[in-house]
XYZ file of C-alpha atoms in Angstrom:
516
model
C -13.327 23.491 -7.564
C -11.382 21.335 -9.925
C -9.256 18.384 -10.673
C -7.610 16.913 -13.763
C -8.181 18.737 -17.040
C -6.086 16.656 -19.370
C -2.646 15.449 -20.289
C 0.546 17.089 -21.450
C 0.172 19.345 -24.490
C 3.143 19.735 -26.758
C 4.519 21.340 -29.833
C 7.364 19.103 -30.745
C 8.660 17.037 -27.838
C 7.907 19.088 -24.718
C 5.103 20.568 -22.728
C 3.774 21.661 -19.371
C 0.299 21.506 -17.887
C -1.599 22.828 -14.944
C -4.771 20.940 -14.453
C -8.100 20.829 -12.731
C -11.064 18.529 -13.149
C -13.718 18.246 -14.241
C -13.168 20.322 -17.409
C -14.211 19.878 -21.010
C -11.490 18.471 -23.201
C -11.762 16.547 -26.417
C -9.161 13.859 -27.038
C -8.137 15.578 -30.240
C -7.439 18.762 -28.304
C -5.457 17.100 -25.543
C -3.029 14.552 -26.994
C -0.844 12.822 -24.430
C 2.780 13.084 -25.490
C 4.967 10.057 -25.618
C 7.431 11.559 -23.171
C 4.693 11.996 -20.559
C 3.450 8.446 -21.042
C 6.944 7.110 -20.475
C 7.346 9.292 -17.412
C 4.042 8.450 -15.731
C 3.862 4.892 -16.927
C 0.266 4.264 -15.899
C -1.404 7.051 -17.885
C -2.345 4.744 -20.726
C -5.489 2.774 -20.024
C -5.105 -0.931 -19.327
C -7.773 -1.723 -21.918
C -7.732 0.311 -25.177
C -11.305 -0.860 -25.807
C -12.441 0.704 -22.506
C -10.601 4.023 -22.639
C -13.126 6.855 -22.244
C -12.021 10.456 -22.011
C -11.658 11.307 -18.331
C -14.065 14.218 -18.503
C -16.581 11.982 -20.269
C -16.321 9.617 -17.294
C -16.985 12.458 -14.869
C -19.927 13.694 -16.951
C -21.453 10.217 -16.889
C -21.131 9.963 -13.111
C -22.569 13.484 -12.784
C -25.579 12.618 -14.963
C -26.266 9.513 -12.877
C -26.211 11.511 -9.649
C -28.263 14.375 -11.123
C -30.983 11.986 -12.314
C -31.346 10.592 -8.781
C -31.455 13.924 -6.949
C -33.467 16.000 -9.463
C -36.888 15.263 -7.956
C -35.720 16.209 -4.463
C -34.204 19.475 -5.723
C -37.526 20.336 -7.351
C -39.430 19.452 -4.196
C -37.139 21.563 -1.984
C -37.560 24.754 -4.063
C -39.648 27.132 -1.960
C -40.944 29.470 -4.651
C -44.321 30.399 -6.153
C -43.400 28.841 -9.469
C -45.415 26.019 -10.971
C -44.103 22.475 -10.813
C -43.066 22.705 -14.453
C -41.229 25.998 -13.860
C -39.443 24.564 -10.841
C -38.261 21.553 -12.828
C -37.054 23.799 -15.639
C -35.164 25.882 -13.083
C -33.536 22.807 -11.518
C -32.503 21.366 -14.868
C -31.148 24.746 -15.931
C -28.914 25.011 -12.861
C -27.729 21.430 -13.329
C -26.757 22.312 -16.900
C -24.801 25.280 -15.512
C -22.941 23.102 -13.007
C -21.935 20.387 -15.465
C -19.608 22.112 -17.985
C -16.249 23.768 -17.388
C -16.531 27.551 -16.939
C -13.039 28.768 -17.822
C -10.061 27.311 -19.657
C -6.911 29.384 -20.086
C -4.467 28.379 -22.807
C -1.005 29.957 -22.854
C 2.079 29.493 -25.004
C 5.616 30.490 -24.077
C 9.159 29.762 -25.306
C 12.000 28.103 -23.437
C 15.564 27.536 -24.590
C 16.638 23.907 -24.434
C 20.145 22.974 -23.307
C 20.801 21.894 -26.867
C 20.408 25.526 -27.927
C 17.080 24.949 -29.633
C 14.028 27.044 -28.794
C 10.755 25.308 -28.120
C 7.224 26.637 -27.661
C 5.391 25.078 -24.740
C 1.622 25.037 -24.296
C 0.021 25.145 -20.862
C -3.570 25.014 -19.681
C -5.432 25.951 -16.517
C -9.069 24.924 -16.155
C -11.551 26.376 -13.677
C -14.644 24.234 -13.575
C -16.736 26.407 -11.294
C -16.543 29.732 -9.471
C -19.512 29.122 -7.163
C -16.954 29.381 -4.362
C -13.677 31.237 -4.746
C -10.768 30.907 -4.860
C -10.651 28.014 -7.303
C -8.431 25.140 -6.229
C -6.674 22.382 -8.089
C -3.429 20.631 -8.932
C -0.674 21.598 -11.311
C 0.964 18.803 -13.268
C 4.043 19.806 -15.206
C 6.072 16.969 -16.651
C 9.778 16.809 -17.508
C 10.340 18.305 -20.945
C 12.284 15.217 -21.885
C 12.729 12.087 -19.820
C 16.039 11.479 -21.568
C 17.600 14.636 -20.073
C 19.810 14.541 -16.984
C 18.332 15.712 -13.703
C 20.176 19.057 -13.715
C 18.953 19.841 -17.203
C 15.477 18.703 -16.278
C 15.400 20.975 -13.211
C 16.659 23.998 -15.151
C 14.119 23.546 -17.915
C 11.303 22.816 -15.453
C 12.218 25.929 -13.469
C 11.866 28.137 -16.527
C 8.687 26.380 -17.652
C 7.132 26.940 -14.215
C 8.256 30.564 -14.179
C 6.769 31.297 -17.591
C 3.551 29.462 -16.845
C 3.038 31.142 -13.476
C 3.833 34.523 -15.041
C 1.246 33.880 -17.763
C -1.431 33.105 -15.162
C -0.518 36.265 -13.283
C -0.666 38.484 -16.371
C -4.118 37.113 -17.169
C -5.246 37.771 -13.578
C -6.163 34.087 -13.216
C -3.988 33.392 -10.193
C -3.803 34.761 -6.693
C -4.863 34.070 -3.108
C -8.469 35.093 -3.808
C -8.720 33.912 -7.427
C -7.068 30.561 -8.085
C -4.725 28.616 -5.798
C -2.739 25.765 -7.431
C -1.403 22.784 -5.476
C 0.839 19.768 -6.133
C -0.351 16.941 -8.350
C 1.352 14.155 -10.258
C 5.034 14.944 -10.935
C 5.022 18.035 -8.707
C 5.736 18.744 -5.071
C 7.107 21.322 -2.652
C 9.849 22.428 -5.031
C 7.521 23.407 -7.870
C 5.043 25.077 -5.517
C 7.869 27.131 -4.015
C 8.862 28.264 -7.525
C 5.305 29.378 -8.272
C 4.959 31.235 -4.949
C 8.240 33.050 -5.544
C 7.223 33.964 -9.087
C 3.876 35.365 -7.966
C 5.452 37.330 -5.109
C 8.036 38.793 -7.476
C 5.857 39.537 -10.501
C 2.485 40.432 -8.997
C 2.517 40.121 -5.246
C 5.293 42.471 -4.163
C 2.674 44.750 -2.575
C 0.351 41.965 -1.409
C 0.859 40.775 2.162
C -1.029 37.553 1.309
C 1.142 36.747 -1.713
C 2.331 33.367 -0.440
C -1.279 32.192 -0.142
C -1.297 32.027 -3.963
C -0.321 28.346 -3.863
C -0.376 25.483 -1.360
C 1.850 22.481 -0.812
C 4.843 24.744 -0.169
C 7.846 23.911 2.047
C 7.432 24.898 5.702
C 10.022 27.660 5.276
C 7.924 29.211 2.504
C 4.648 29.224 4.427
C 3.725 25.566 4.108
C 1.958 23.566 6.798
C 2.988 20.522 8.801
C 1.208 17.391 7.599
C 0.684 18.496 3.978
C 3.078 15.988 2.395
C 1.331 12.980 3.925
C -2.166 14.496 3.729
C -3.494 12.635 0.680
C -2.251 9.257 1.901
C -3.491 9.952 5.412
C -6.865 10.919 3.933
C -6.955 7.601 2.066
C -6.380 5.808 5.368
C -9.114 7.751 7.170
C -11.521 7.165 4.280
C -10.974 3.410 4.417
C -11.148 3.512 8.220
C -14.601 5.102 8.230
C -16.077 2.344 6.070
C -14.084 -0.641 7.288
C -15.229 0.057 10.859
C -18.876 0.274 9.784
C -20.422 -3.103 10.564
C -23.355 -2.646 8.176
C -21.034 -2.330 5.170
C -18.640 -5.066 6.262
C -21.513 -7.505 6.749
C -22.564 -6.939 3.137
C -19.024 -7.886 2.079
C -18.830 -10.900 4.385
C -16.020 -9.300 6.409
C -15.463 -8.354 10.031
C -15.014 -4.658 10.928
C -11.536 -3.299 11.642
C -8.073 -3.437 10.073
C -6.763 -6.445 11.980
C -5.862 -9.393 9.723
C -6.840 -7.427 6.594
C -4.455 -7.617 3.638
C -3.961 -4.894 1.054
C -2.184 -4.268 -2.241
C -1.021 -0.904 -3.561
C -0.478 0.050 -7.186
C 1.907 3.008 -7.257
C 4.510 3.606 -4.555
C 4.609 7.383 -4.848
C 3.566 9.934 -2.252
C -0.023 8.679 -1.956
C 0.858 4.998 -2.022
C 3.686 5.339 0.508
C 1.702 7.230 3.139
C -1.422 5.115 2.652
C 0.740 2.055 3.242
C 2.310 3.589 6.354
C -0.955 4.331 8.128
C -2.670 1.070 7.176
C 0.384 -0.858 8.403
C 0.431 1.156 11.647
C -3.181 0.213 12.397
C -2.809 -3.492 11.858
C -3.399 -4.161 8.149
C -0.795 -6.150 6.212
C 0.593 -5.081 2.844
C 1.204 -8.171 0.727
C 1.968 -6.557 -2.635
C 3.199 -3.326 -4.225
C 3.221 -2.554 -7.939
C 5.260 -0.018 -9.852
C 5.929 0.678 -13.516
C 9.107 -1.389 -13.616
C 7.811 -4.341 -11.630
C 5.769 -5.641 -8.702
C 6.766 -7.359 -5.458
C 4.886 -9.842 -3.274
C 5.186 -11.159 0.273
C 2.152 -12.825 1.901
C 3.774 -12.316 5.333
C 3.795 -8.551 4.876
C 6.006 -5.749 3.521
C 7.380 -3.109 5.879
C 6.697 0.396 4.475
C 9.746 2.047 6.078
C 12.104 -0.639 4.810
C 10.580 -0.433 1.321
C 10.857 3.368 1.319
C 14.532 3.200 2.298
C 15.202 0.554 -0.350
C 13.586 2.630 -3.085
C 15.500 5.756 -2.050
C 18.750 3.813 -2.209
C 18.065 1.874 -5.414
C 15.526 3.945 -7.343
C 13.162 0.978 -7.620
C 11.185 -1.470 -5.499
C 12.303 -4.380 -7.682
C 14.640 -6.696 -5.808
C 13.389 -5.696 -2.366
C 14.635 -8.277 0.173
C 12.158 -10.770 1.635
C 9.870 -10.434 -1.379
C 9.377 -12.197 -4.659
C 8.576 -10.711 -8.071
C 4.850 -10.809 -8.794
C 4.068 -12.133 -12.233
C 0.977 -10.692 -13.867
C -1.081 -7.679 -12.879
C -0.753 -6.645 -9.235
C -4.323 -5.317 -9.494
C -5.574 -8.894 -9.742
C -3.663 -10.137 -6.693
C -5.456 -11.862 -3.818
C -6.140 -9.328 -1.037
C -8.912 -7.703 0.990
C -8.222 -4.076 0.022
C -6.908 -2.847 -3.340
C -5.527 0.702 -3.505
C -4.918 1.953 -7.063
C -2.716 4.992 -6.345
C -1.079 5.504 -9.725
C -3.204 6.967 -12.494
C -6.525 6.872 -14.251
C -8.367 4.050 -16.031
C -6.477 1.127 -14.512
C -9.612 -0.872 -13.658
C -11.572 -1.532 -16.836
C -14.126 -3.995 -18.164
C -11.268 -6.295 -19.216
C -9.913 -6.857 -15.697
C -12.889 -5.986 -13.448
C -14.011 -9.633 -13.392
C -10.532 -10.698 -12.251
C -10.256 -8.395 -9.227
C -10.186 -10.423 -6.006
C -10.295 -7.574 -3.466
C -13.520 -6.924 -1.549
C -12.733 -3.203 -1.139
C -11.299 -0.901 -3.804
C -9.971 2.367 -2.362
C -9.343 4.885 -5.152
C -6.193 6.759 -4.148
C -5.662 7.910 -7.745
C -7.903 10.154 -9.823
C -10.297 8.186 -12.022
C -8.728 4.713 -11.767
C -12.061 2.989 -12.517
C -13.944 3.299 -15.801
C -17.774 3.451 -15.717
C -18.098 -0.052 -17.166
C -15.763 -1.479 -14.535
C -17.637 0.440 -11.843
C -20.877 -1.250 -12.864
C -19.209 -4.673 -12.818
C -17.946 -4.058 -9.276
C -21.476 -3.163 -8.145
C -22.794 -6.380 -9.650
C -20.029 -8.365 -7.940
C -20.779 -6.760 -4.544
C -17.374 -5.065 -4.321
C -17.205 -1.846 -2.298
C -15.577 0.996 -4.250
C -14.642 4.010 -2.100
C -14.626 6.760 -4.753
C -11.734 9.043 -5.603
C -13.685 12.290 -5.224
C -13.979 11.497 -1.519
C -11.032 9.265 -0.734
C -8.132 11.291 -2.136
C -9.462 14.652 -0.915
C -7.038 14.715 2.038
C -4.516 16.734 0.057
C -6.897 19.499 -0.944
C -8.360 19.543 2.581
C -4.987 20.232 4.193
C -4.208 22.660 1.364
C -7.243 24.603 2.550
C -5.780 24.634 6.074
C -2.490 25.929 4.638
C -4.299 28.677 2.717
C -6.039 29.773 5.917
C -2.697 29.757 7.763
C -1.172 32.003 5.099
C -4.082 34.452 5.287
C -3.939 34.526 9.093
C -0.125 34.898 9.131
C 0.225 32.725 12.231
C 0.816 29.021 12.779
C -1.997 26.878 14.137
C -1.771 26.511 17.911
C 0.764 29.271 18.480
C -1.705 31.592 20.226
C -3.142 28.915 22.532
C -0.224 26.531 23.072
C 0.986 27.858 26.437
C -2.526 28.524 27.715
C -3.575 24.921 27.052
C -0.456 23.560 28.716
C -0.957 25.705 31.849
C -4.667 24.803 31.944
C -3.889 21.095 31.869
C -1.403 21.406 34.742
C -3.937 23.432 36.748
C -6.500 20.695 36.110
C -4.182 18.052 37.589
C -3.434 20.275 40.574
C -7.160 20.864 41.130
C -7.856 17.114 41.137
C -5.002 16.534 43.586
C -6.188 19.260 45.976
C -9.769 17.929 45.863
C -8.597 14.411 46.764
C -6.430 15.712 49.590
C -9.310 17.745 51.059
C -11.558 14.699 50.902
C -9.179 12.026 52.185
C -6.484 14.087 53.877
C -2.725 13.927 53.384
C -1.915 11.180 55.867
C 1.383 9.798 54.821
C 2.045 12.556 52.287
C 0.445 14.136 49.251
C -1.981 12.192 47.078
C -0.199 11.649 43.749
C -2.143 12.325 40.574
C -0.342 10.623 37.698
C -1.589 11.373 34.179
C -1.945 8.539 31.702
C 0.597 8.280 28.918
C -2.014 9.509 26.419
C -2.796 12.588 28.521
C 0.898 13.191 29.179
C 1.521 13.287 25.430
C -1.195 15.944 25.029
C -0.572 17.924 28.192
C 1.540 20.552 26.466
C -1.273 21.412 24.032
C -1.911 20.731 20.361
C 0.860 21.389 17.843
C 0.174 22.508 14.290
C 0.527 18.932 13.088
C -1.899 17.728 15.772
C -4.465 20.299 14.679
C -4.029 19.459 10.992
C -4.367 15.722 11.626
C -7.441 16.252 13.800
C -9.067 18.564 11.251
C -8.416 16.109 8.415
C -9.771 13.140 10.383
C -12.923 15.077 11.294
C -13.456 16.238 7.714
C -13.100 12.716 6.305
C -15.394 11.266 8.986
C -18.093 13.899 8.455
C -18.016 13.409 4.693
C -18.176 9.621 5.075
C -21.275 9.939 7.267
C -22.916 12.182 4.680
C -22.181 9.636 1.941
C -23.586 6.801 4.070
C -26.773 8.731 4.831
C -27.277 9.576 1.167
C -26.662 5.971 0.098
C -29.295 4.813 2.583
C -31.750 7.575 1.681
C -31.752 6.739 -2.023
C -31.287 2.977 -1.531
C -27.976 2.972 -3.429
C -26.478 -0.020 -1.637
C -22.701 -0.089 -2.197
C -22.799 2.633 -4.851
C -20.836 5.176 -2.814
C -19.707 7.057 -5.933
C -23.230 8.059 -6.885
C -23.959 8.982 -3.261
C -20.880 11.229 -3.224
C -21.933 12.908 -6.482
C -25.453 13.457 -5.120
C -23.990 15.183 -2.050
C -21.763 17.408 -4.174
C -24.563 18.306 -6.598
C -26.896 19.254 -3.741
C -24.310 21.578 -2.191
C -23.287 23.314 -5.416
C -26.919 23.560 -6.543
C -27.865 25.318 -3.314
C -25.155 27.943 -3.789
C -26.153 28.671 -7.388
C -29.843 28.723 -6.553
C -29.549 31.044 -3.568
C -26.958 33.340 -5.144
C -29.207 34.074 -8.129
C -28.493 33.028 -11.690
C -28.011 36.581 -12.978
C -24.652 36.980 -11.294
C -23.273 33.474 -11.934
């Protein structure tokens, strides 16, 4: 159970990081290197005066949720303890949940193409082991943004190999221990490197070796739908709230995506796929922001055309049928704002200037606590990151299960479902013919186009998409119920933290504190 731990750690000019949040990290311990800031672009907070440590932000949100749910946790304890003892027990478990349990620090050398040797520092943080394996993203960054791509790949390959080997030697990685996944600056390539390293170094006698990491290519045990999972999860998260009339009425909006406009900050994996699905269901993208510039078109921007343009040109700047957007794209006029770049982009300095009615946090920690409070006061709905961008880790879980089962989803039932559907149509036809006869020939039974598309059974992608949609819908309903129960209004973030605290608390409480 973790997310971001910190930024790139370096000795000299390079570094590599695997990360999970929440985890304790002082700013002095985790300096962000200049090379990483240039590479990510958004990592530096918009407002230096409102630039809290990310873990400090998470701790503050946790404390707010814990204060709300503490009385209920005490009330629900079914023990013979006194009221005072129960409260002490609850507060003790909450103190156990809050900090980071494990942080591994490793150092290893790599030889630069210049011939120089450099020592790289890497970190892996495990916030909680109440459920294993631990899960979280790995975020290595290019050792130097000035290097050519071939040099960058060679150096990154060795950095990943050394880091994965270090985790293996410390017994802090493996299908039942800790399962990394892609994060910022990583993807299928890096996950494939890690899986190969684990299988070679530690997993040569482990049939489940490739379950040591998720987000792999299909050929290496990956799962269909993983690449788009985070962006698709963002879409489903917005969908669950934008179709809820009670929330839309509070914002003065009509339910549904039709005629809604949206702006995206960050046209990476999350931003691209979020844009695709919102566009497909009727919303209109009017602006996209990147590090090197922003574009604007009130008539709408086509996601496929923008993707092709960026692949061809390496930038969104100059995209046809758009104009450069002067100023911050975050402050553009729209219904839905999707910050999908990096943390601390919405701060107290720009929160009053945001025009969107809905802020959908595709990135990790894009809103500081002070900005979050301003949005509540302004009656702006913030769909929090801990829920909204969980699509990636959800489908990673499906991939992990696939690797442990050693069979693709749907393979065992595909033909049976197809035959059953055809038998169903034949049964309907025979029933009609017995009832009305076959005067003039057989009674045709023609399936609808929707049924025809599903008649052959569910593919792996179908199952993954269905499982993700159900997971996001169920979680949204839980958040809504909690918000209503505690009269939180539009404060979905606190409702989400309350839900998480209740679940983790129950595991710790019922497992027994001696063995935690």
